[in-house]
PDB file of C-alpha atoms in Angstrom:
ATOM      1  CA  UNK A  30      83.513  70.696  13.042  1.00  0.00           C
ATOM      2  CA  UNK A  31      82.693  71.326  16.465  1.00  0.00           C
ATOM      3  CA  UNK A  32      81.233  74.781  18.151  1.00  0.00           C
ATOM      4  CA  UNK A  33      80.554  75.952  21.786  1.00  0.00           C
ATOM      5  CA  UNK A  34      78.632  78.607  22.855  1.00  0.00           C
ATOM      6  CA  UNK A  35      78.406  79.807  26.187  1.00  0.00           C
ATOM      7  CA  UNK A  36      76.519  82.656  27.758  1.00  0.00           C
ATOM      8  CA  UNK A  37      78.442  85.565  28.585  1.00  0.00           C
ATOM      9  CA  UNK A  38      76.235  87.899  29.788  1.00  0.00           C
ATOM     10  CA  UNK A  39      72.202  88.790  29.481  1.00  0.00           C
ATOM     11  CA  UNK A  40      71.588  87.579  25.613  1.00  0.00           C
ATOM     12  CA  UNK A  41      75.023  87.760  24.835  1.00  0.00           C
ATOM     13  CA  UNK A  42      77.261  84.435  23.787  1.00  0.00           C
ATOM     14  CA  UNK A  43      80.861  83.308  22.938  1.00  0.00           C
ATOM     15  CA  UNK A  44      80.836  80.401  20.282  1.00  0.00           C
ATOM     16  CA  UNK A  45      84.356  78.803  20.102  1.00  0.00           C
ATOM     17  CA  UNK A  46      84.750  77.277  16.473  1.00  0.00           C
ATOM     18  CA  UNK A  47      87.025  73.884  16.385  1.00  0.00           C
ATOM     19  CA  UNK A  48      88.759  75.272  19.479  1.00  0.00           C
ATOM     20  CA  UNK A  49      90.357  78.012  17.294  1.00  0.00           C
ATOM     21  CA  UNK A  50      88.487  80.922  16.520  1.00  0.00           C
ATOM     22  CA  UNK A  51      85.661  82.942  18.947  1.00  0.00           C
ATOM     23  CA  UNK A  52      82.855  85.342  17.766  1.00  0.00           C
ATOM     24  CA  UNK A  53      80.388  87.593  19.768  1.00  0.00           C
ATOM     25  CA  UNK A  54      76.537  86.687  19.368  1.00  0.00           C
ATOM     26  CA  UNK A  55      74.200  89.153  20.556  1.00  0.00           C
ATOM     27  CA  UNK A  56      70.454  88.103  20.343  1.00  0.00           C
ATOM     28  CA  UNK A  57      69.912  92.117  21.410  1.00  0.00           C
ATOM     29  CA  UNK A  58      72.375  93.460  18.457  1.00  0.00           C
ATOM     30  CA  UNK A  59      74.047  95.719  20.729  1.00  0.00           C
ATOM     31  CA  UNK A  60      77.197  95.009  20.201  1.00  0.00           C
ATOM     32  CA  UNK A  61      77.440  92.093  18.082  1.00  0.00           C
ATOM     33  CA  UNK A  62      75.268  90.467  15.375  1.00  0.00           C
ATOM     34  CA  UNK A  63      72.542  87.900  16.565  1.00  0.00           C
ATOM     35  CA  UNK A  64      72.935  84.299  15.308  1.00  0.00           C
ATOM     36  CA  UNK A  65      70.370  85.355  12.288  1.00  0.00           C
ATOM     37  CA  UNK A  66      72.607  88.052  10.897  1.00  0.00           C
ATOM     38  CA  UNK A  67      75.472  85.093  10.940  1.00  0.00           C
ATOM     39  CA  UNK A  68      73.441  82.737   9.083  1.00  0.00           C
ATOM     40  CA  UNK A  69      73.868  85.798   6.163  1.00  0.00           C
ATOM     41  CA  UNK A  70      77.182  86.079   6.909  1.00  0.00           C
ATOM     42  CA  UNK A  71      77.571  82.728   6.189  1.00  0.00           C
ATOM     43  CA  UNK A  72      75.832  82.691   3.057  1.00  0.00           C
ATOM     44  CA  UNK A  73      77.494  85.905   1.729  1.00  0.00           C
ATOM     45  CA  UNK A  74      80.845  84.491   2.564  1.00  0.00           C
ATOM     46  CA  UNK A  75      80.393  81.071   1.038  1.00  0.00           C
ATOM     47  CA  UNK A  76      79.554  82.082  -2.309  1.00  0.00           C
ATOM     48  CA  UNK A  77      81.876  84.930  -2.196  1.00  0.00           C
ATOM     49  CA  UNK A  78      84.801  82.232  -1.794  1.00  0.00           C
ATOM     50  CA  UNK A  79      83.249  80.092  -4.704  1.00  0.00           C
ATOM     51  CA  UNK A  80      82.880  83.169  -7.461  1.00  0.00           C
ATOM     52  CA  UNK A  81      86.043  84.749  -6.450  1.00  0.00           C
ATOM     53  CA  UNK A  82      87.928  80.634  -6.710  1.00  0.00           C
ATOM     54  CA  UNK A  83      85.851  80.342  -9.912  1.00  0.00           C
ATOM     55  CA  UNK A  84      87.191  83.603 -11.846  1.00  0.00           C
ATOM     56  CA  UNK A  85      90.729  82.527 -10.493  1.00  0.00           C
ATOM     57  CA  UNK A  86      90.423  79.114 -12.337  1.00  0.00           C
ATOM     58  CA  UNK A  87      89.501  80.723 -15.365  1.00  0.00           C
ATOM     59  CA  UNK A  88      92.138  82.885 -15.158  1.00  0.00           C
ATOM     60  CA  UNK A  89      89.994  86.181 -14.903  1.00  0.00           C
ATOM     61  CA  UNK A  90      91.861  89.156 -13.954  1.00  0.00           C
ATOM     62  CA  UNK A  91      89.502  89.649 -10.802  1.00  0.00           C
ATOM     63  CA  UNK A  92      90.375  92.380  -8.555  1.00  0.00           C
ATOM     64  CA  UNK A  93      88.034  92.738  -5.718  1.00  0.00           C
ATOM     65  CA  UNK A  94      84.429  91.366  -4.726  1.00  0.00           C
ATOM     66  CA  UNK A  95      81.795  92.617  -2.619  1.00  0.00           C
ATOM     67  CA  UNK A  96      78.611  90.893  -1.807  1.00  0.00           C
ATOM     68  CA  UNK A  97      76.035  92.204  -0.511  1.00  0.00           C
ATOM     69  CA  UNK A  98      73.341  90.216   1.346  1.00  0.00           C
ATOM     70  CA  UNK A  99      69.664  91.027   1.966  1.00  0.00           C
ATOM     71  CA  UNK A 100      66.838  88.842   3.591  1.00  0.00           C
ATOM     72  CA  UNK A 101      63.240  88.743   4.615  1.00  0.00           C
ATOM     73  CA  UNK A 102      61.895  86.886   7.378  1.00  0.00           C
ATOM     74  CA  UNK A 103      58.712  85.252   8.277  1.00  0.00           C
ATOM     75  CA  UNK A 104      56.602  87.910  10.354  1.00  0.00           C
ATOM     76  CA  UNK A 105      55.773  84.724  12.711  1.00  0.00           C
ATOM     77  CA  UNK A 106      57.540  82.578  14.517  1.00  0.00           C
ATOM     78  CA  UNK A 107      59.685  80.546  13.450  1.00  0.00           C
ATOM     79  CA  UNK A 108      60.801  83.900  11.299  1.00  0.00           C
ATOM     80  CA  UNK A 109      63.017  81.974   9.060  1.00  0.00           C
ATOM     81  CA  UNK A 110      64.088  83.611   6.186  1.00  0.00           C
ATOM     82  CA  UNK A 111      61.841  83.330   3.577  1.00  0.00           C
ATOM     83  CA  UNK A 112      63.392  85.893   0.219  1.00  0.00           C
ATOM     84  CA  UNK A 113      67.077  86.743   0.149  1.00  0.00           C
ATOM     85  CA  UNK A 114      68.755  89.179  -2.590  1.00  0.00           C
ATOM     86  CA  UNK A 115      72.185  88.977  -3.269  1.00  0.00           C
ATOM     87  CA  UNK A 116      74.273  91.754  -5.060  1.00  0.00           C
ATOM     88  CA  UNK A 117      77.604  90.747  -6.489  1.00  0.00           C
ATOM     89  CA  UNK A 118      79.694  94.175  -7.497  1.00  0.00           C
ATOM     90  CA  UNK A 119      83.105  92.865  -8.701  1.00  0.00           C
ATOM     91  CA  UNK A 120      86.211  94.784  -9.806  1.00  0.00           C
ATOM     92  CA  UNK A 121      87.819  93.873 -12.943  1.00  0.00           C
ATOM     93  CA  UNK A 122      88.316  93.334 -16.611  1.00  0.00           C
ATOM     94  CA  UNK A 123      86.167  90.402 -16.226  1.00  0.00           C
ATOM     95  CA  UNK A 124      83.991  89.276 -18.603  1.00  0.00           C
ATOM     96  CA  UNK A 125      80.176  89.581 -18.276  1.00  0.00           C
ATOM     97  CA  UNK A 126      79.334  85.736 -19.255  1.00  0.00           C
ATOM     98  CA  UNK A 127      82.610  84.422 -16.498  1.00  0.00           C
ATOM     99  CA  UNK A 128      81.134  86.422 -13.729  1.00  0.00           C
ATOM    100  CA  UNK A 129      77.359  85.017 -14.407  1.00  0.00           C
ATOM    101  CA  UNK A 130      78.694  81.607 -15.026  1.00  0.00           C
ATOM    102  CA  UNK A 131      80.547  81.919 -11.671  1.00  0.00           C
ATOM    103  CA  UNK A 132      77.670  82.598  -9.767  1.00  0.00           C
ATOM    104  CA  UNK A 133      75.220  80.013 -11.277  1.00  0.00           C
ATOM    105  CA  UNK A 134      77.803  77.579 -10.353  1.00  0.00           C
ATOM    106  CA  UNK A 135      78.256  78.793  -6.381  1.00  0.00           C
ATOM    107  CA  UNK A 136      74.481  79.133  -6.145  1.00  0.00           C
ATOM    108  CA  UNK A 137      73.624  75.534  -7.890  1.00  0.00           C
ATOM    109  CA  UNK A 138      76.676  73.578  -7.161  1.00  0.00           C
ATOM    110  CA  UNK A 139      79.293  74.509  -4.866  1.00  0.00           C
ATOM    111  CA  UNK A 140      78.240  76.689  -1.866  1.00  0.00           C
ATOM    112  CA  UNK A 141      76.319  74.842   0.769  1.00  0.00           C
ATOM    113  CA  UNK A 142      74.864  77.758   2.401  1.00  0.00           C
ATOM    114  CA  UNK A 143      73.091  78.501  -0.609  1.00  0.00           C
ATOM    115  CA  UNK A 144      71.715  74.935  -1.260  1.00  0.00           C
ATOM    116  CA  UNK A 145      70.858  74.490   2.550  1.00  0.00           C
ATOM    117  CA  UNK A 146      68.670  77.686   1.971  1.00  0.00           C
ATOM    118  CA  UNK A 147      67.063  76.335  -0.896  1.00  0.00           C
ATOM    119  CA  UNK A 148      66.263  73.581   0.473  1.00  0.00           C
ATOM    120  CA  UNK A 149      64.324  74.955   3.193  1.00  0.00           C
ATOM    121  CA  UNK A 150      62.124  77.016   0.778  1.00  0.00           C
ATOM    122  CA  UNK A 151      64.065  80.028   1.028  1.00  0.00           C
ATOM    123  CA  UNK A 152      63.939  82.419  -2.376  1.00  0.00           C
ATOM    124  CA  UNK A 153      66.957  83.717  -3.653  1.00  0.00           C
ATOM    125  CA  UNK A 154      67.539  85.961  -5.655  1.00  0.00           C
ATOM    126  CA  UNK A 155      70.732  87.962  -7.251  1.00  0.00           C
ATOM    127  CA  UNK A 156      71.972  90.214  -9.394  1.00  0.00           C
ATOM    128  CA  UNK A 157      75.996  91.406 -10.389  1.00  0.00           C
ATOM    129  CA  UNK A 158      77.793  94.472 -11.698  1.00  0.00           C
ATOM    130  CA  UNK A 159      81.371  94.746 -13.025  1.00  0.00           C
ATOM    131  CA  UNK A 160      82.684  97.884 -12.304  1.00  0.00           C
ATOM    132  CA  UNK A 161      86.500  98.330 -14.217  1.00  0.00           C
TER     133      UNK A 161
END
């Protein structure tokens, strides 16, 4: 994988992913999200693709998933995030124990953002629902 970033304009940036794909970076948050916000995209995204692959291979009638992604950063530089809280509201006749099993394996085993996180000392936390 290979990104470029190059200033547009005051604290603005275009990052070019594997020559393919472009996204706005706005360190002001005016009209993009800043490179921190990303870094919860990323997670959110990552272990929304595991959980969602994960109920597919076990055949669970899943319908629609939303994650939502909430962190706390360190009030000093560097202001890393130190506590995230994930919420995991699926759609579905899915059972209870698939869903939890899902996201024990994304969070411990398959999705990298979450383990990178770890890693670096970052809490996480999460919780689901199953709405049907």
């Amino acid at each position: 994988m290979k990104v470029i970033i190059d200033l547009i304009e005051k604290d603005r940036f275009v990052s070019i992913v594997n020559e393919k794909h472009s996204v706005i970076i706005d360190g002001d948050r005016e009209i993009a999200p800043s490179a921190m916000d990303f870094l919860l995209v990323g997670l959110g995204s990552c272990t929304a693709i595991d959980v969602v692959d994960i109920l597919r291979k076990m055949r669970e009638p899943i319908e629609s998933l939303r994650v939502e992604v909430e962190g706390t950063r360190a009030e000093e530089p560097p202001r890393v995030y130190t506590h995230l809280k994930l919420k995991y509201i699926a759609i579905g006749k899915i059972k209870k124990e698939n869903l939890e099993k899902a996201i024990k394996l994304s969070q411990e085993k398959y999705c990298s953002a979450s383990i990178m996180f770890k890693r670096s000392g970052t809490l996480i936390d999460y919780e689901f629902d199953i709405l049907d």
